[in-house]
Coordinates of C-alpha atoms in Angstrom, one line a residue:
X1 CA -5.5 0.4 64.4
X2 CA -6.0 3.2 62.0
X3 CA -3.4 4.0 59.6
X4 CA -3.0 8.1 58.9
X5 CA -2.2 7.9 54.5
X6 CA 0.4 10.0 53.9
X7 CA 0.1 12.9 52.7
X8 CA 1.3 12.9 48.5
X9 CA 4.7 14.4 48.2
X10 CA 5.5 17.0 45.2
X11 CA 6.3 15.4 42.0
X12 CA 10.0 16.3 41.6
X13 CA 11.3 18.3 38.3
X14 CA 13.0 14.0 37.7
X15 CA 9.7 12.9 38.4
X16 CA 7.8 15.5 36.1
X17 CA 10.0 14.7 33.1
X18 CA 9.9 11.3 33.4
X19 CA 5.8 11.9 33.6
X20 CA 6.4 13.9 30.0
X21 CA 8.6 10.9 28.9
X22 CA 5.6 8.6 29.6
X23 CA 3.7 11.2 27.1
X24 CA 6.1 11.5 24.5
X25 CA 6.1 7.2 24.2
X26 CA 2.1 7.5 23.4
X27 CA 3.0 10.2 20.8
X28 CA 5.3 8.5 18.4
X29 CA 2.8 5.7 17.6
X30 CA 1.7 8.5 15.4
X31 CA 4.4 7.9 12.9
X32 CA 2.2 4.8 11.7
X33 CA 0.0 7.7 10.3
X34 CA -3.1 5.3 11.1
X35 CA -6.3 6.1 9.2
X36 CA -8.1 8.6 11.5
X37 CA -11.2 6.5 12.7
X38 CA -10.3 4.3 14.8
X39 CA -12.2 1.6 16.9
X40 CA -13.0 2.4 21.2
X41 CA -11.2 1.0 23.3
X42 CA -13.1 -2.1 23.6
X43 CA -10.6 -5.0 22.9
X44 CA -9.7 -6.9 20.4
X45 CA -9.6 -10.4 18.9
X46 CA -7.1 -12.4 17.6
X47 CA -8.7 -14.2 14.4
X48 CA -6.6 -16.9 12.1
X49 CA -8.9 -19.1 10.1
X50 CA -7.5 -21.6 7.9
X51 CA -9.6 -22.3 5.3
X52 CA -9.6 -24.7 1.8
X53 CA -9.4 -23.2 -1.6
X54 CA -9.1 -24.6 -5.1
X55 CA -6.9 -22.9 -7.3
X56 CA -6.5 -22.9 -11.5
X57 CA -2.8 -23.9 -12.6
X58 CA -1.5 -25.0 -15.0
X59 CA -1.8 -28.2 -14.6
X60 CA -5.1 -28.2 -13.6
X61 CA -8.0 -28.0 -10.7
X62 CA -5.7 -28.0 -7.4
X63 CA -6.4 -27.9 -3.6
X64 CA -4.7 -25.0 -1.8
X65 CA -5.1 -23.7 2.0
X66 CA -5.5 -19.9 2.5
X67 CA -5.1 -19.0 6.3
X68 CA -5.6 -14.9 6.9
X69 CA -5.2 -13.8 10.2
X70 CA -5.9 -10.8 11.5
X71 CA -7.2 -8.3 14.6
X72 CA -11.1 -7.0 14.9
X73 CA -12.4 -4.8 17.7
X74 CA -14.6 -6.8 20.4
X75 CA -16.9 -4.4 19.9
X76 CA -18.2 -1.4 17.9
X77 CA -20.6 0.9 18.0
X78 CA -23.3 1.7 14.7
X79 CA -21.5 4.4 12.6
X80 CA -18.1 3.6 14.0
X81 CA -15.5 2.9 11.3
X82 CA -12.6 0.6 12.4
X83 CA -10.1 -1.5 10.7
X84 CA -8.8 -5.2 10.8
X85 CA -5.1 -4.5 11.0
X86 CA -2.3 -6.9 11.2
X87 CA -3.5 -8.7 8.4
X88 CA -1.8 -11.6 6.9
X89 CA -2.8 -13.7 4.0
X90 CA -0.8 -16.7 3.5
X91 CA -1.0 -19.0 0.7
X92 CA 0.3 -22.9 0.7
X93 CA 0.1 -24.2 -2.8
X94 CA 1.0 -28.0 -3.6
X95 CA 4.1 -29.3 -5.2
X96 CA 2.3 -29.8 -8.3
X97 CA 2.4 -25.8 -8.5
X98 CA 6.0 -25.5 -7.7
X99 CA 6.5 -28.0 -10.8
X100 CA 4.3 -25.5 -13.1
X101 CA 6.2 -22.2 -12.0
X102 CA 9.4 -24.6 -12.5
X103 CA 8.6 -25.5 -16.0
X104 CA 8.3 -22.0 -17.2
X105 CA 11.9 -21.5 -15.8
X106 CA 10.9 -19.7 -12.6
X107 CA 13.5 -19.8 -10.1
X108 CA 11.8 -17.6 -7.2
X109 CA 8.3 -15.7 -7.4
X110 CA 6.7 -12.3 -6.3
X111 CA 3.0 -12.5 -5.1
X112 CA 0.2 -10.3 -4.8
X113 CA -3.0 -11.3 -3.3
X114 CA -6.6 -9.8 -3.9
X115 CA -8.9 -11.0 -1.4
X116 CA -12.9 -10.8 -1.8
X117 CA -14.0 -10.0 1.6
X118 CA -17.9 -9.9 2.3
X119 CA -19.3 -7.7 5.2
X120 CA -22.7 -8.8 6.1
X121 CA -25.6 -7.1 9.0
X122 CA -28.4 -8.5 9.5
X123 CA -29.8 -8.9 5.9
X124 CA -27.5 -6.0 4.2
X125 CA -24.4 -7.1 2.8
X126 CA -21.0 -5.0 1.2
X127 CA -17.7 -6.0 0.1
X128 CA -14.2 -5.0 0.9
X129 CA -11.3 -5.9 -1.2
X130 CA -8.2 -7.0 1.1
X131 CA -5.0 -6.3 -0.4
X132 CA -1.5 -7.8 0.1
X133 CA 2.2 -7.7 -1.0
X134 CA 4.9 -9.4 -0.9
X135 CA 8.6 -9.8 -1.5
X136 CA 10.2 -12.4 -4.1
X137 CA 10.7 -15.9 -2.5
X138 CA 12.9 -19.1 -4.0
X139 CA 10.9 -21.8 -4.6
X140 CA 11.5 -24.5 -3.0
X141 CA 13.4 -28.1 -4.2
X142 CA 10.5 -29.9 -2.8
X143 CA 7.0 -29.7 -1.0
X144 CA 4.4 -27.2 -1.4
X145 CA 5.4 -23.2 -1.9
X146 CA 4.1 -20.5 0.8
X147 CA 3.7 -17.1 0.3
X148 CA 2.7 -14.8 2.7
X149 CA 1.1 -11.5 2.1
X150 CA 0.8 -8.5 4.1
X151 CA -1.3 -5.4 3.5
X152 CA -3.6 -2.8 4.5
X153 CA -7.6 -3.3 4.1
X154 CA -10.2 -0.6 4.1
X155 CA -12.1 1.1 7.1
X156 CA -15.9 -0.7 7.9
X157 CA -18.5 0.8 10.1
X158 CA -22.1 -0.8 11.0
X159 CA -24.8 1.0 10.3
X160 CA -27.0 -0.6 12.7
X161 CA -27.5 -2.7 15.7
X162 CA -26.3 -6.3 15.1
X163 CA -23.4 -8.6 14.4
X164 CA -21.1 -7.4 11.6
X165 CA -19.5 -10.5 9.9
X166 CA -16.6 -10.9 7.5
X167 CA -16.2 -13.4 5.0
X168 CA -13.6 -15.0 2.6
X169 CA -14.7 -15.0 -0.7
X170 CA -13.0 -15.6 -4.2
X171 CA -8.9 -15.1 -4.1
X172 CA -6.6 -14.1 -6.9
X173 CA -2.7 -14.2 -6.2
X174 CA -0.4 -12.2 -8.7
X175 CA 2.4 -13.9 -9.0
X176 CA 5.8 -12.6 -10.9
X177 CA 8.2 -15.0 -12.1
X178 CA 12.0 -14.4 -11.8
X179 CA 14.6 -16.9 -13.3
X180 CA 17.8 -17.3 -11.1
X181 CA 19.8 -14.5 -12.5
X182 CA 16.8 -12.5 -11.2
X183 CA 15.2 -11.2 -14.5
X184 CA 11.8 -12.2 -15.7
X185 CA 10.9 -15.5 -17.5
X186 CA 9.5 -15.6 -21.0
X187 CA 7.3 -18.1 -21.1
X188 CA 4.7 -17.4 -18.0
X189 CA 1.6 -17.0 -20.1
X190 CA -0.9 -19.5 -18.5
X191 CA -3.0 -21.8 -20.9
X192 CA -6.6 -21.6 -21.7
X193 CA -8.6 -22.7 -18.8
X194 CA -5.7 -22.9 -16.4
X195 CA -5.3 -19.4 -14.9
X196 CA -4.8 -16.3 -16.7
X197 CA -1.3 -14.4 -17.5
X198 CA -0.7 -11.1 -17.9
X199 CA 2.3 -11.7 -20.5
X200 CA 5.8 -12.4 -20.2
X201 CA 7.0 -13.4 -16.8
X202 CA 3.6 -13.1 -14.6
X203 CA 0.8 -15.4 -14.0
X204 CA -2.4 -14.9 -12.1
X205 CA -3.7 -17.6 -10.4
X206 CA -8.0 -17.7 -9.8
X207 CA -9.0 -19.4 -6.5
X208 CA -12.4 -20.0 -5.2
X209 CA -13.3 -21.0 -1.8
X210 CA -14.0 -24.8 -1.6
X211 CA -17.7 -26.2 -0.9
X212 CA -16.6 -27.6 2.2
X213 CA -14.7 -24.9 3.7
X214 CA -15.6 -23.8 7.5
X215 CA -18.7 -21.4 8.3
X216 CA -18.9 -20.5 4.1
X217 CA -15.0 -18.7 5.1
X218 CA -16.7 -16.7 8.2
X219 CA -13.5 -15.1 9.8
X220 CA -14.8 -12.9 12.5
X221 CA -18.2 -11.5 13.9
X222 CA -18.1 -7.5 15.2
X223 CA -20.8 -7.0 17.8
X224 CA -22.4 -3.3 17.0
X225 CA -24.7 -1.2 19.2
X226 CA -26.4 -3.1 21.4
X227 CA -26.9 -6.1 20.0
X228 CA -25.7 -8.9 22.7
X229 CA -23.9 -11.6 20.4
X230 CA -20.4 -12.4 21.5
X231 CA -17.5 -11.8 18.9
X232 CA -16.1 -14.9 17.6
X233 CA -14.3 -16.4 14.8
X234 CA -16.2 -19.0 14.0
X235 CA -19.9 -18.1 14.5
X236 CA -22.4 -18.3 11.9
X237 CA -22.9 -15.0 9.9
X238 CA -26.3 -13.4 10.5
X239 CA -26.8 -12.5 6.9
X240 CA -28.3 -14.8 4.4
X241 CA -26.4 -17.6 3.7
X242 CA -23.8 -17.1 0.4
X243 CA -22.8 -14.2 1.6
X244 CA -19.1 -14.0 0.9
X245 CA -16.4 -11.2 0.1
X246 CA -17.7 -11.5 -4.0
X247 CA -20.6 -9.2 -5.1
X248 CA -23.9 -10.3 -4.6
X249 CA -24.8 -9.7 -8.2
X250 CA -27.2 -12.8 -9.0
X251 CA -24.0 -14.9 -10.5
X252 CA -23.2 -18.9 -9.6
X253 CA -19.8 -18.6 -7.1
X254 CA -19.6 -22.1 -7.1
X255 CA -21.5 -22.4 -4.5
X256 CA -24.8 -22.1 -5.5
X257 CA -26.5 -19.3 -6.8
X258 CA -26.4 -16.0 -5.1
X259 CA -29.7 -14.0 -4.0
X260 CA -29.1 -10.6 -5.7
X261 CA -27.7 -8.1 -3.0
X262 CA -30.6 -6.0 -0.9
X263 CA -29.7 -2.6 -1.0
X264 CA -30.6 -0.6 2.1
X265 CA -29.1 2.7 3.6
X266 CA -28.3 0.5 6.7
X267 CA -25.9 -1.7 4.5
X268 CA -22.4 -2.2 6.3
X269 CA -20.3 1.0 5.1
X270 CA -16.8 -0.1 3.3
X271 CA -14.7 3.0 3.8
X272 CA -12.7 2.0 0.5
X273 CA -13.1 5.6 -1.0
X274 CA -11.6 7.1 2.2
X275 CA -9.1 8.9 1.4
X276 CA -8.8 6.7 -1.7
X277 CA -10.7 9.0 -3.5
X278 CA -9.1 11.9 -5.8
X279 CA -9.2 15.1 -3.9
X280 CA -10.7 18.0 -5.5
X281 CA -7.7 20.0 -7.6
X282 CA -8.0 22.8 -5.7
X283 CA -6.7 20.7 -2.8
X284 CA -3.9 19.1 -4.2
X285 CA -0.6 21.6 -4.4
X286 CA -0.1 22.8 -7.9
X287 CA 2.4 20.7 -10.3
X288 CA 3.8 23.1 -13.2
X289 CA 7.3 24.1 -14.7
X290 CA 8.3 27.9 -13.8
X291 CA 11.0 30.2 -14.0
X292 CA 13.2 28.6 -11.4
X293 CA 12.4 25.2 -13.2
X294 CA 11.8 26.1 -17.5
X295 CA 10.9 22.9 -18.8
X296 CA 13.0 21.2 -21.9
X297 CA 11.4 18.8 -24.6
X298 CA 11.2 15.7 -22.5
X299 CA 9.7 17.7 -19.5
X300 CA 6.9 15.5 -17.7
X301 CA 5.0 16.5 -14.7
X302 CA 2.8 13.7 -12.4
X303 CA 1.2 13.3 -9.5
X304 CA 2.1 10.6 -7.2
X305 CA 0.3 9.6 -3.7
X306 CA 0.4 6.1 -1.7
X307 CA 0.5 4.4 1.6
X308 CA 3.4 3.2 3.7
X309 CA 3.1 0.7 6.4
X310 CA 5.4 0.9 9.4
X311 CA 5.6 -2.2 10.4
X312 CA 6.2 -2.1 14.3
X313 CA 2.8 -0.2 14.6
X314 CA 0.4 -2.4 12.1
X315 CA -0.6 1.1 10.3
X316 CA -0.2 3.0 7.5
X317 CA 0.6 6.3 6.5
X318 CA -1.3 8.1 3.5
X319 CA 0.3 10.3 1.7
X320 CA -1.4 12.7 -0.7
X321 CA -0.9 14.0 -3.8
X322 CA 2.6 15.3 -4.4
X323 CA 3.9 16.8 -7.7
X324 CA 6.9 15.2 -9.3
X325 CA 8.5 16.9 -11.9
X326 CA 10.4 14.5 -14.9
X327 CA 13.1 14.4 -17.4
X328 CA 12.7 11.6 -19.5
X329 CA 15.6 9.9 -21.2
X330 CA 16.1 9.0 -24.5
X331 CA 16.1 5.2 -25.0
X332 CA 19.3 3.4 -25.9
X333 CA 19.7 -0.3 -27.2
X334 CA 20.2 -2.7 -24.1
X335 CA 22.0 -6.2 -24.5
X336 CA 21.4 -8.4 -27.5
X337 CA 19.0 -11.1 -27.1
X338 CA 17.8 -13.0 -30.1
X339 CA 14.4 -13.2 -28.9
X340 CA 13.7 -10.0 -27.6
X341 CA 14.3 -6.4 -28.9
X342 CA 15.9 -4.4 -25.6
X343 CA 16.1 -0.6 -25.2
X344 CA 17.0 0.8 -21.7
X345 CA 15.9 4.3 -20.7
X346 CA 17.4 6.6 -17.4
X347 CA 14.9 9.2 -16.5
X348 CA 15.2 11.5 -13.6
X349 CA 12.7 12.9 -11.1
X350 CA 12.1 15.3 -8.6
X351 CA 9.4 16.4 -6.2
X352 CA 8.4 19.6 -6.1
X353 CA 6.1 21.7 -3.3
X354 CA 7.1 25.3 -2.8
X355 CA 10.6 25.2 -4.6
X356 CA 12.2 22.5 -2.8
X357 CA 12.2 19.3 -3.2
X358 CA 9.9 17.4 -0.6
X359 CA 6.3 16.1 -0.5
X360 CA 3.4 18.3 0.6
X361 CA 3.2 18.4 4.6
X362 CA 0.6 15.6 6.0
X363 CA -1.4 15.5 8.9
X364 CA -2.2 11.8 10.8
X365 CA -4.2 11.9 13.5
X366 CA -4.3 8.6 15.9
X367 CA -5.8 7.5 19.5
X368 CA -2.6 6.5 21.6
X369 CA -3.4 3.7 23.5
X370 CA -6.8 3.9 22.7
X371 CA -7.6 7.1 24.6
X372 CA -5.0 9.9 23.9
X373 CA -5.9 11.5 20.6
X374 CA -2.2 12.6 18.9
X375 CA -1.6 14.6 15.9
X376 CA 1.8 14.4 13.5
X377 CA 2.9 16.4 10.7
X378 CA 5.6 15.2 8.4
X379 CA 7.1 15.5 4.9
X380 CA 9.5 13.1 3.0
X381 CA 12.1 15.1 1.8
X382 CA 14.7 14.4 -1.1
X383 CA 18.5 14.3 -0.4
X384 CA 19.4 13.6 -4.1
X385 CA 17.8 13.0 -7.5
X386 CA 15.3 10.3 -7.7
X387 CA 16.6 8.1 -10.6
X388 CA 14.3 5.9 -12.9
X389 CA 15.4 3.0 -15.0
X390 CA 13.1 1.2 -17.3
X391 CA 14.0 -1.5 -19.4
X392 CA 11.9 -2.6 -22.3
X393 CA 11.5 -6.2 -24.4
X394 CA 9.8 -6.7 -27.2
X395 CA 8.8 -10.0 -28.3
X396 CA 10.2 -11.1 -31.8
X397 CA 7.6 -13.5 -32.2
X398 CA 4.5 -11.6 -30.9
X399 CA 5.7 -7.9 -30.7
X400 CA 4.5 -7.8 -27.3
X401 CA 6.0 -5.4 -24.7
X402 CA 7.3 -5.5 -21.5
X403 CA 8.3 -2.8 -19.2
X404 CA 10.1 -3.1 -16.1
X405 CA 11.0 -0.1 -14.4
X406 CA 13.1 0.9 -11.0
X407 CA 13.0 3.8 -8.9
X408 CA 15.3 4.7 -6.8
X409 CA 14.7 7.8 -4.5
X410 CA 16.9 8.9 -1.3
X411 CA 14.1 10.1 1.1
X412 CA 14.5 10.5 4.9
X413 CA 11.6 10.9 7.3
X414 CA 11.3 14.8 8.6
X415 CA 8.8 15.0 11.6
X416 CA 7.3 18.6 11.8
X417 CA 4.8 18.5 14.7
X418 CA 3.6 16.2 17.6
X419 CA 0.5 17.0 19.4
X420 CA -1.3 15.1 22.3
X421 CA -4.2 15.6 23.3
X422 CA -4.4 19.0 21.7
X423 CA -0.7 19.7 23.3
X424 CA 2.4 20.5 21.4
X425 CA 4.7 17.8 22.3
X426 CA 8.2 20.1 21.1
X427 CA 10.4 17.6 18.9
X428 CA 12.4 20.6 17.1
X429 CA 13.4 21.7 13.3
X430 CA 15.5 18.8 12.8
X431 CA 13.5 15.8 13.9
X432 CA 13.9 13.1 11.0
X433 CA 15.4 9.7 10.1
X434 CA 19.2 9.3 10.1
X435 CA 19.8 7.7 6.8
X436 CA 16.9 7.8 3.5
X437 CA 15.1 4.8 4.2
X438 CA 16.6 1.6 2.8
X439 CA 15.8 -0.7 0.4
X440 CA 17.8 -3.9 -0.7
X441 CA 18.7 -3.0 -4.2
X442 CA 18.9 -5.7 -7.5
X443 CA 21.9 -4.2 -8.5
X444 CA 24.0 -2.9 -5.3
X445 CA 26.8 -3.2 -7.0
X446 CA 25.7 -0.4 -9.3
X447 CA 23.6 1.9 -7.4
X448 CA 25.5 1.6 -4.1
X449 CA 24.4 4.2 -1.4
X450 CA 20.9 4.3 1.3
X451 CA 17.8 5.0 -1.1
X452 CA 14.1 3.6 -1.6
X453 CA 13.4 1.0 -4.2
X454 CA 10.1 0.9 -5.4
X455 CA 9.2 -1.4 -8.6
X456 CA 6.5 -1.7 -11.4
X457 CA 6.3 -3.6 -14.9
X458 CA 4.0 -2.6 -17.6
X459 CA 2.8 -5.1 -20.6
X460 CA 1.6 -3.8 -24.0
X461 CA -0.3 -6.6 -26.0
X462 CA -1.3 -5.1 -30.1
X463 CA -4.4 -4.1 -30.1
X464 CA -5.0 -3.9 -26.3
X465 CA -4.7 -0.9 -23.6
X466 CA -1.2 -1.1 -21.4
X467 CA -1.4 -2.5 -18.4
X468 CA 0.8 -2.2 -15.4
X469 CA 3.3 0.4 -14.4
X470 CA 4.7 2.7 -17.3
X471 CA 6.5 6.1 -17.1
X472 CA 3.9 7.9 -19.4
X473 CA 0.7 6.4 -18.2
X474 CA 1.5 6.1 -15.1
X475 CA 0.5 3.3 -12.6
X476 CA 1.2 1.2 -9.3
X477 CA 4.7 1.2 -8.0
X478 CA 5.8 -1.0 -5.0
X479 CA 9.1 -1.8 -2.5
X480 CA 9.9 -2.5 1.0
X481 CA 11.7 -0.4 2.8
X482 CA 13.5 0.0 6.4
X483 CA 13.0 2.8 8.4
X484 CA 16.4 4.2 9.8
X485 CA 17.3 5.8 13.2
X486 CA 15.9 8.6 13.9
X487 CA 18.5 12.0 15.0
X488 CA 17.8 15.8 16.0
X489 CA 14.7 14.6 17.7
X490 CA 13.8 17.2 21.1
X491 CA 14.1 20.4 22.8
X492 CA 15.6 22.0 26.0
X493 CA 17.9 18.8 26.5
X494 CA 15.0 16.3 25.6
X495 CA 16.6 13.5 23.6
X496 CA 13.9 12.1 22.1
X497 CA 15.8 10.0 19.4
X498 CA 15.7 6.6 21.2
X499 CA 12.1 6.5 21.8
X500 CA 11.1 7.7 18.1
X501 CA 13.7 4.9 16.8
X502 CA 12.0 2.1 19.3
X503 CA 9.2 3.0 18.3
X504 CA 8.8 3.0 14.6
X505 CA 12.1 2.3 12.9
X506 CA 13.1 -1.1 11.7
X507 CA 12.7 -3.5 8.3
X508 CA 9.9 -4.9 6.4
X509 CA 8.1 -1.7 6.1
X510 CA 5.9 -2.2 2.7
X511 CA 5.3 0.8 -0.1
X512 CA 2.6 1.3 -2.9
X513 CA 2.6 4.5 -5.0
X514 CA 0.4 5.5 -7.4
X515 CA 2.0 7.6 -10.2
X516 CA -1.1 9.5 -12.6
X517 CA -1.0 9.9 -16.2
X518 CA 2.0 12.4 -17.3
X519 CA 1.6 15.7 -18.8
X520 CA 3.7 16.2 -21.8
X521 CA 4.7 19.8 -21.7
X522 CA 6.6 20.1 -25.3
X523 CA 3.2 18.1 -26.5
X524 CA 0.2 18.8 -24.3
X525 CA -2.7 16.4 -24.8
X526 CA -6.1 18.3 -23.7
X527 CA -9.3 16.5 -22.8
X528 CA -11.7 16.8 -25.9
X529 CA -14.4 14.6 -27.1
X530 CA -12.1 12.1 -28.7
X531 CA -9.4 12.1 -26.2
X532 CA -8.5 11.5 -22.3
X533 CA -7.4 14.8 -21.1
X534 CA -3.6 14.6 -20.1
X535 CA -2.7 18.3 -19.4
X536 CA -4.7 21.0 -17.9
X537 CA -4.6 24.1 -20.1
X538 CA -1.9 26.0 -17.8
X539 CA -0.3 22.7 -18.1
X540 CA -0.3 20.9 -15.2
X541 CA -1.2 17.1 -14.9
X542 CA -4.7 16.5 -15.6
X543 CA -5.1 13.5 -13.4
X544 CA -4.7 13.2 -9.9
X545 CA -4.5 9.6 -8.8
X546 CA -6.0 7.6 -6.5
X547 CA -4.2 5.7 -3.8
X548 CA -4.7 2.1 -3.2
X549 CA -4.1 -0.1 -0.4

């Protein structure tokens, strides 16, 4: 019997909007504003290795286990830059530890982890540094302490045919010590030989990978070209053996000696400097007082740029240099402590691009589902002051200085433009988040009201450069934040809102911005032979930052 097929009916106007629908859902993925280059659609694989470090406390020598987990393409071709994303570094270090962040009257801790990461092809090697961040966890009354990191890490891209592997190498965990009332400890500064501090209330703990520890700390292999070896987690690495995520610059790792690293224009290519590279001035907006803003005595001016995850879609979003315009406050003592000498400063801030009071517009461009290319414009926009607290202390004993600052900016989410495939998906003027996004606040009871946290502490040791996070110099500044509703979203009766707030908002959404060196306007500093330029001569910042993961 031969069956006639029916002939295909009409797609209804229902059926053609529901068809659009289907569209829009692979367009608002782009609000991860993933970095550009990203991986065919070739599958992935799940890695987790858990692997056996030693770690300097303290107390002494002591055994840790480091597990990082993370997703790889299943394949690449040469010259095609992808990214590990979803990656997790978490750290489980014994009781013994607990007892040393105990006895320097630590209640809870703050860690951030630096991981070495070697990327080896055939006998050309590179390194990638994996970054993560966490928020402040209790330690606990008993047993060993876990903290888990989560970050981005930089693009990679073969330059050849043959296995690309990855491999742990050294790992140094930044931890910052809280007491129970929640502000910092005053006795964190490690001994000699047992880890190294970084003054009052942090620590930084040194761990190298143990002799015994699987595959030298392989954690995936990246077929590229045509090469015909199988990804895996566990397979040997192809490059020379001690090839790990350290550089291979002829030192002992502990390990045994290192071969010097064979430089070769094949080498694997470690896409750190993209886009964490300063941009050219003339393509960063300008950043100077005018007539509609006349600058006072304690005018600043800074640039700013960053990433922010979003969480729900494993990305990132870059965001370029903006201009931030300052009034510092004048310091004022803060509460008596016979140890310490406290002063507590309020500054305020805005941004500033065009007269108002957002970020520049930035593109992201993104393969949806791993085919349809889609293209988002977006701005953070202010819907009130940004406020900046910064508390000092200065040691009685040691006249040391330490710096903790707060930010607290109400910023909601505006989407501009959606494209897919080169198509204008229509979202409207009024596309954005509900609410600023959110951050849990130290002191809610005093800043009540939906803003962004993001926190940094500087430290000032005589006769040494600051380090850290300070208003004037600038530095690294980091939160987590939730990402409100979205409202306004859609055109011609297309409520869009649901899918945009499925799709991207939600908690746990990390934030690192990097503020530049200020420009004092009532006292501009300009680059000379014996001085680091601070001010361009028609006064606007002389730096531009650098973003970092």
């Amino acid at each position: 019997m031969t069956v006639k097929p029916a002939a295909a009916p009409r797609p209804s106007r229902a059926r053609a909007r529901a068809r659009a629908r289907s569209t829009s859902i692979a367009a608002f993925v782009v609000l991860a504003a993933l970095v550009p280059t990203t991986a065919s659609a070739s599958g992935t694989q799940e890695v987790e290795a858990e692997l056996p470090y030693v770690c300097a406390l303290p107390s002494g020598q002591l055994p840790a286990t480091v597990r990082v987990a993370a997703e790889f393409p299943a394949r690449a071709e040469v010259g095609e830059a992808f990214t590990p994303s979803g990656v997790t570094t978490t750290v489980e270090l014994p009781e013994e530890a607990v007892a040393d962040l105990a006895g320097r009257g630590a209640a809870e801790v703050r860690a951030a982890t630096r991981l070495d990461v070697g990327v080896a092809q055939n006998a050309a090697t590179a390194r990638a540094a994996w970054r993560g961040g966490a928020e402040p966890v209790a330690l606990p009354e008993s047993g060993p302490l876990t903290l888990v990191t989560r970050g981005d890490v930089p693009s990679v891209a073969g330059r050849g045919d043959g296995d690309l592997t990855f491999s742990a190498g050294s790992l140094a965990i930044d931890l910052t010590l809280a007491a129970a009332d929640g502000t910092a400890t005053g006795t964190a500064t490690a001994d000699s030989g047992s880890g190294s501090g970084s003054g009052s209330g942090s620590l930084t703990v040194d761990c190298t990978l143990a002799e015994d520890a699987p595959g030298q700390g392989l954690l995936a292999t990246v077929p590229v070209g045509t090469g015909t070896g199988a990804p895996s987690g566990s397979a040997s690495p192809t490059g020379p053996a001690g090839t790990s995520g350290a550089p291979d610059d002829g030192q002992p790792d502990g390990r045994g000696d290192r071969q010097p690293e064979r430089q070769s224009e094949r080498s694997p290519k470690v896409l750190e400097d993209t886009p964490g590279t300063a941009p050219d001035r003339d393509d960063v907006p300008p950043c100077r007082y005018d007539e509609q803003h006349p600058p006072t005595d304690v005018s600043l001016n800074a640039y700013v740029t960053g990433y922010a995850n979003v969480k729900k879609l494993k990305g990132a979003a870059y965001l370029p240099p903006s201009c931030v315009l300052i009034e510092q406050g004048v310091p004022v003592p803060g509460p008596p402590d016979p140890n310490y000498l406290i002063f507590d400063t309020v500054s305020y801030a805005n941004f500033h691009y065009q007269e108002r009071r957002q970020t520049p517009p930035f593109e992201a461009t993104f393969l949806s589902f791993d085919f349809a290319p889609v293209k988002a414009t977006m701005v953070l926009e202010q819907t009130d002051t940004m406020r900046i607290d910064s508390r000092m202390k200065m040691s009685m004993t040691d006249f040391s200085t330490t710096t903790d600052t707060y930010v607290r900016a109400p910023l909601v989410l505006h989407v501009l433009d959606l494209e897919v495939n080169g198509t204008p998906l229509e979202v409207g003027s009024e596309c954005r988040t509900e609410t600023s996004l959110v951050s849990e606040d130290p002191d809610p009871a005093n800043f009540p009201g939906d803003h962004l946290v993001l926190y940094g502490r500087g430290e000032l040791l005589i006769g040494q450069p600051a380090t850290g996070y300070l208003l004037l110099s600038g530095g690294v500044l980091a939160g987590e934040a939730t990402i409100p509703a979205f409202t306004g979203c859609g055109t011609d009766g297309e409520d869009l809102d649901r899918l945009l707030t499925a799709s991207v908002s939600g908690p746990g959404n990390l934030i690192k911005q990097v503020q530049g060196q200020t420009c004092a306007i009532a006292a501009p500093v300009f680059p000379s032979p014996t001085n680091e330029g601070q001010c361009t001569e028609d006064l606007q910042p002389y730096e531009i930052p650098v973003a970092e993961h």
